[in-house]
Short mmCIF file of C-alpha atoms in Angstrom, two decimals:
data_model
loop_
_atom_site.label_atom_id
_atom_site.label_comp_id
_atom_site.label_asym_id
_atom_site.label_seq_id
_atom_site.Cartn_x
_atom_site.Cartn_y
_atom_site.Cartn_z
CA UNK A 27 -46.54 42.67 -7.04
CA UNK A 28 -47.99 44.77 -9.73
CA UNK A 29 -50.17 41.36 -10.17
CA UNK A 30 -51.17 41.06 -6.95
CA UNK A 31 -52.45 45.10 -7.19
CA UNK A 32 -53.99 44.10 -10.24
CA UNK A 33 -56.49 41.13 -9.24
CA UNK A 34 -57.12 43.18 -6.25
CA UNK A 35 -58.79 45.62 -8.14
CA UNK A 36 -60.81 43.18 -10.58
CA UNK A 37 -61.72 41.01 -7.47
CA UNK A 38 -63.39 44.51 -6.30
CA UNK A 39 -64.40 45.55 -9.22
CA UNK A 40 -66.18 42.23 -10.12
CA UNK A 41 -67.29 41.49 -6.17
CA UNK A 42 -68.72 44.56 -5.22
CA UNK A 43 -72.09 45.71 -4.19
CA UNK A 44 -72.92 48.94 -4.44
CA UNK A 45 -76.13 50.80 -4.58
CA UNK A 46 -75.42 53.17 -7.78
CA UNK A 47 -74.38 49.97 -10.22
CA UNK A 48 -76.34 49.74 -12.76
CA UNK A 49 -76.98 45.95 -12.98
CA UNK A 50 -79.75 45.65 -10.92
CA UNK A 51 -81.56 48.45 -12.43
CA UNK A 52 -81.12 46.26 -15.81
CA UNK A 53 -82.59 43.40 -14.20
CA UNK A 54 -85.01 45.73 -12.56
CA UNK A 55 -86.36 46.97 -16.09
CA UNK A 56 -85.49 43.59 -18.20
CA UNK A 57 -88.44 42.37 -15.58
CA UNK A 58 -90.74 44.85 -15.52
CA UNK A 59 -90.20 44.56 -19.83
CA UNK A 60 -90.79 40.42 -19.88
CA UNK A 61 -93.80 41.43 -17.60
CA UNK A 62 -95.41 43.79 -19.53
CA UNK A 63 -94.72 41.93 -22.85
CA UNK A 64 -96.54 38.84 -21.19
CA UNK A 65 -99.43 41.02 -20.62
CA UNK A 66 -99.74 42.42 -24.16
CA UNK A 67 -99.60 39.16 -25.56
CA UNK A 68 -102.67 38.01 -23.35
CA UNK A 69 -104.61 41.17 -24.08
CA UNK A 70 -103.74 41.32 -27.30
CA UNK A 71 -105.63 37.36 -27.32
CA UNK A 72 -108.54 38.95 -26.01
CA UNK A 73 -108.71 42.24 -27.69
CA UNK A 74 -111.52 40.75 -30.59
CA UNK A 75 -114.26 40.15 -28.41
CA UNK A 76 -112.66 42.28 -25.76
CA UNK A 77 -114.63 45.53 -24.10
CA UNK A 78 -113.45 49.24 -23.45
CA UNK A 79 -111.87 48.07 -20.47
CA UNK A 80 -109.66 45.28 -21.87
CA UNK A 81 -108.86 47.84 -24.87
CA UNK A 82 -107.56 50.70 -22.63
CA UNK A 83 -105.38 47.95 -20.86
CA UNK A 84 -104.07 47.10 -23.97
CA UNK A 85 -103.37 50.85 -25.07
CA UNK A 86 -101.73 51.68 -21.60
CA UNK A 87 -99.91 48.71 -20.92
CA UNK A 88 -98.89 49.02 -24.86
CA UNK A 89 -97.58 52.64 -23.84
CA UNK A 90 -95.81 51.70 -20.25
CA UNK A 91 -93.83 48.98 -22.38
CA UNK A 92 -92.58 51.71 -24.84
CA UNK A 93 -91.70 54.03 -21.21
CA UNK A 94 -89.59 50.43 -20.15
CA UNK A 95 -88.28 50.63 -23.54
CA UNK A 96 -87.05 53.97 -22.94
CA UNK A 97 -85.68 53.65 -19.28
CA UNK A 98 -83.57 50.74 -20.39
CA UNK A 99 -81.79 52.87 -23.07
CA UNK A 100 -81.33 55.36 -21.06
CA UNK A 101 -79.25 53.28 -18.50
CA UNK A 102 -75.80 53.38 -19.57
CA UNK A 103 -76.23 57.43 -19.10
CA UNK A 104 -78.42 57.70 -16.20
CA UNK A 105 -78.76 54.48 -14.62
CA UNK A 106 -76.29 55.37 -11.27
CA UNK A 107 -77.93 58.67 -10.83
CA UNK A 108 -80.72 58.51 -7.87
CA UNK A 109 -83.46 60.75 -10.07
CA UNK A 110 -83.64 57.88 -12.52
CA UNK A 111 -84.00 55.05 -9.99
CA UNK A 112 -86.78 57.57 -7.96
CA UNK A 113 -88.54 58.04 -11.58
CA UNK A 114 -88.83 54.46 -11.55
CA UNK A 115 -90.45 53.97 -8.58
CA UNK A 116 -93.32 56.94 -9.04
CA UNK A 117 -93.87 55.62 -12.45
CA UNK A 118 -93.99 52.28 -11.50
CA UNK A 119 -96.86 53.27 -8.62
CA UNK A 120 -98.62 55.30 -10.97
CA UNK A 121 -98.57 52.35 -13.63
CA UNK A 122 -99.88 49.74 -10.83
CA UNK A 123 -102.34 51.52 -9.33
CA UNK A 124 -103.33 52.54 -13.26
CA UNK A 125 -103.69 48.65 -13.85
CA UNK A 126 -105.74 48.01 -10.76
CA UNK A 127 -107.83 50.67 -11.67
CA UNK A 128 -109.08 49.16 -14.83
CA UNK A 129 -109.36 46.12 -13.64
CA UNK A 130 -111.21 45.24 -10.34
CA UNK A 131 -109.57 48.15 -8.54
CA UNK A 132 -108.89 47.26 -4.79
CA UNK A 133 -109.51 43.52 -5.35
CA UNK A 134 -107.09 42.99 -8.61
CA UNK A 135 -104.48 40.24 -8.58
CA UNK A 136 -102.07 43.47 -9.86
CA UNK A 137 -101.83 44.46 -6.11
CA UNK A 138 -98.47 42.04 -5.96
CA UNK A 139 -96.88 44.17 -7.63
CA UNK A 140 -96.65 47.14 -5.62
CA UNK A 141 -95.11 44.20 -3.21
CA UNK A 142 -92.30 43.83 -6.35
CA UNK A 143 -91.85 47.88 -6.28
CA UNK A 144 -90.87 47.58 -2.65
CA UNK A 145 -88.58 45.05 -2.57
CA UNK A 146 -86.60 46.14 -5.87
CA UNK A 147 -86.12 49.78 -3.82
CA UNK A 148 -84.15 47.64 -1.48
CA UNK A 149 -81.53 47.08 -4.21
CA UNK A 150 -81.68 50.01 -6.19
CA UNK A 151 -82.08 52.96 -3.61
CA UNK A 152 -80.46 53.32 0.17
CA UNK A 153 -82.65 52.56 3.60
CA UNK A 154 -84.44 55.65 3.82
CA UNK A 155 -85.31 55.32 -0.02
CA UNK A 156 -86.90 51.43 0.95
CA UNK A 157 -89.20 53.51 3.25
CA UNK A 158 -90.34 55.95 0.87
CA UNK A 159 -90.95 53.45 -1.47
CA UNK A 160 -93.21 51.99 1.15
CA UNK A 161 -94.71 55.06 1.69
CA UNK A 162 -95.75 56.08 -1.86
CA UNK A 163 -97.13 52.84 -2.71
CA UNK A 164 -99.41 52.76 0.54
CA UNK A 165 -100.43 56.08 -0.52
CA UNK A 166 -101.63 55.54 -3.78
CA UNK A 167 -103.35 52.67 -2.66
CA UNK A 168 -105.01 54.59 -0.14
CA UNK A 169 -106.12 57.07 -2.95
CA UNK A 170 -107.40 53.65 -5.37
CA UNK A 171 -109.07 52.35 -2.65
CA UNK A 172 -110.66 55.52 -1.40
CA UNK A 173 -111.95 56.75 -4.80
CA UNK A 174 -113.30 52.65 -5.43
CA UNK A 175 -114.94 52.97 -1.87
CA UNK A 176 -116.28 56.03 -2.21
CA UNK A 177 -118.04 55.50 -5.56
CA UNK A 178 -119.04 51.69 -5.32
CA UNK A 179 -120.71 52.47 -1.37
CA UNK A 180 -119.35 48.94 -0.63
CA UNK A 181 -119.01 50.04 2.96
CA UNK A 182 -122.54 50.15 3.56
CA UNK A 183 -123.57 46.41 3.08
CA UNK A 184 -120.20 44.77 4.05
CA UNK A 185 -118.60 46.46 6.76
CA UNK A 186 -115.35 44.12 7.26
CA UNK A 187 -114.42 44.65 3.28
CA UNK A 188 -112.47 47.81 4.56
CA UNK A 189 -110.21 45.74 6.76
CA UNK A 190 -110.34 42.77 4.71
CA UNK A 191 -109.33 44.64 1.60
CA UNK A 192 -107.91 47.55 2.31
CA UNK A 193 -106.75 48.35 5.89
CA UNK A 194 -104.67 44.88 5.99
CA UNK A 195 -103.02 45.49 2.41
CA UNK A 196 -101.94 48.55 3.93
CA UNK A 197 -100.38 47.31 6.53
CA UNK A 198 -98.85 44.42 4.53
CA UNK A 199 -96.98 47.21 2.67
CA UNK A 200 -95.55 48.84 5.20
CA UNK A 201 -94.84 45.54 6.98
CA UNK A 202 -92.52 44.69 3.32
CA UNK A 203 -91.28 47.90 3.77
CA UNK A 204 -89.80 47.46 7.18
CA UNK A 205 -88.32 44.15 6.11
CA UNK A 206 -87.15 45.52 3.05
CA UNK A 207 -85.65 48.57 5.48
CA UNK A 208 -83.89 46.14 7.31
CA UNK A 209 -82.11 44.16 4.68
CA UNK A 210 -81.22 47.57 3.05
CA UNK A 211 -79.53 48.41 5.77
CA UNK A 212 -77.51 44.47 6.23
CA UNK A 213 -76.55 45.55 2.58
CA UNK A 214 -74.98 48.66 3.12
CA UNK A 215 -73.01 47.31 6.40
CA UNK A 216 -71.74 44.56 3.87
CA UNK A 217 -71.11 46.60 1.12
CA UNK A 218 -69.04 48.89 3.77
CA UNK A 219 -67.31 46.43 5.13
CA UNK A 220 -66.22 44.96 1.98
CA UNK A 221 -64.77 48.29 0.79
CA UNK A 222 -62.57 48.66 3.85
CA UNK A 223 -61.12 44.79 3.63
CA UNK A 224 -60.48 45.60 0.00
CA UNK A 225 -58.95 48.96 0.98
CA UNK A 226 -56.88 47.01 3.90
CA UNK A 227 -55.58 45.06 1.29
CA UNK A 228 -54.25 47.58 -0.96
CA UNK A 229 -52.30 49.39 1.91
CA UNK A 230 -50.95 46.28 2.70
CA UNK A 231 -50.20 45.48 -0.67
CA UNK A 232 -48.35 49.03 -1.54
CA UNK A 233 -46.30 48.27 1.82
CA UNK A 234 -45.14 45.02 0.52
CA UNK A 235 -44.36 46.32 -2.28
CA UNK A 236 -42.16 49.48 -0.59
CA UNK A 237 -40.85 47.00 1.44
CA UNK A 238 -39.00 44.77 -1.29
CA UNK A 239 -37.92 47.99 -3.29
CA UNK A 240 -35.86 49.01 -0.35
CA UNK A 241 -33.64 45.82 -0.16
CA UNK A 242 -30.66 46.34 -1.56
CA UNK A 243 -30.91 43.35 -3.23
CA UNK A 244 -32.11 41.86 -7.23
CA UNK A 245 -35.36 39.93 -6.39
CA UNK A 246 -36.73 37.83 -9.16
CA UNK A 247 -39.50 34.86 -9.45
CA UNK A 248 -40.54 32.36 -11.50
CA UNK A 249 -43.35 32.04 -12.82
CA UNK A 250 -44.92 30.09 -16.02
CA UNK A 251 -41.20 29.30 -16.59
CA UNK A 252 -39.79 32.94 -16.52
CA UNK A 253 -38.34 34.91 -14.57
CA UNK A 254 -40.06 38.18 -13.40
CA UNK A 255 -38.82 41.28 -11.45
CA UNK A 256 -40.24 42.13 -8.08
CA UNK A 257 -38.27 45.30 -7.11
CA UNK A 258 -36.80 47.95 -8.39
CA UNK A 259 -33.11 46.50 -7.83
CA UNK A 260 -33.96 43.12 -10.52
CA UNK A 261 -34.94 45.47 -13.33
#
């Protein structure tokens, strides 16, 4: 029986979902790493006849790589503790809405991956996290938007670009958000009904096991052609 308690804890340990393990955050970072390698490579291709522009992309996204860098060591210490997953998702707003800055602010193809930030929250933080997530990345890309709008007067000669761009993006992102909200929330009923079949299990296990140290009798099986003990009377 000691067997049987055993693979009941590997099967848990190896089965289980749970929103402080650190594996997803690897994948999380080992991502966002790939990612930002990619993009060095392709403005480090353009930096010789490059501008200002493509050079501070290059510096920051050259910077933000060495901050990935950093994160993923730090994961075997930190990675189950909830300040380290919430640093992750500021920084990684602040470092999109950086990128779409530089580049053609409310209209840059970067905007997917506040999208990315969202739906990674729904692994790595609880339901009410998901939403927050949401939340901050709406409202720094209120802020881009309002600071582009505001200085480029865009409004004035194209009065549907604030829908168009803006107004529908937001909603978008809170729209992932919800979604993301809800599968948070399917994830944490699974996870929690998971524990309690595993726990189940266990008791039933340790009850088997009282039960066959009470017969007064020498219990043995076979197995892999020996014989094994499977109460306390056999030893």
């Amino acid at each position: 029986m000691s067997n049987i308690k055993a693979q009941t804890k590997v099967h848990h340990k190896r089965t289980g979902i749970s929103f402080k393990d650190s594996t997803p955050v690897e994948l999380y970072i080992l991502f966002k790493l790939m990612l930002a390698f990619s993009l060095l490579l392709w403005l480090m291709w353009l930096l010789p006849d490059s501008d200002d522009d493509v050079r501070f992309q290059f510096h920051f996204v050259a910077a933000s790589f060495g901050f990935m860098a950093l994160s993923a060591i730090l994961i075997p210490k930190f990675g189950q503790t909830k300040w380290f997953l919430w640093s992750q998702m500021l920084l990684d707003a602040i470092y999109v809405s950086a990128l779409m800055g530089a580049t053609d602010a409310i209209q840059s193809p970067y905007f997917v991956l506040y999208c990315v930030n969202i739906i990674a929250a729904a692994r790595l933080l609880n339901p009410n996290g998901v939403l927050g997530v949401a939340l901050l990345d709406s409202v720094t890309y209120m802020i881009l938007a309002g600071v582009f709008i505001w200085q480029s007067q865009i409004f004035t000669s194209d009065p549907l670009f604030i829908y168009n761009a803006v107004l529908s993006r937001i909603f978008g992102l809170f729209l992932l958000g919800i979604l993301s909200y809800s599968l948070a929330i399917r994830q944490q009923q699974t996870q929690k009904s998971l524990d309690e079949q595993v726990q189940q299990v266990e008791i039933m296990t340790k009850r088997h096991e009282d039960l066959l140290d009470r017969i007064p009798l020498a219990l043995l099986a076979v197995k892999n052609n020996s014989v094994e003990p499977i109460n306390v009377f056999a030893n």
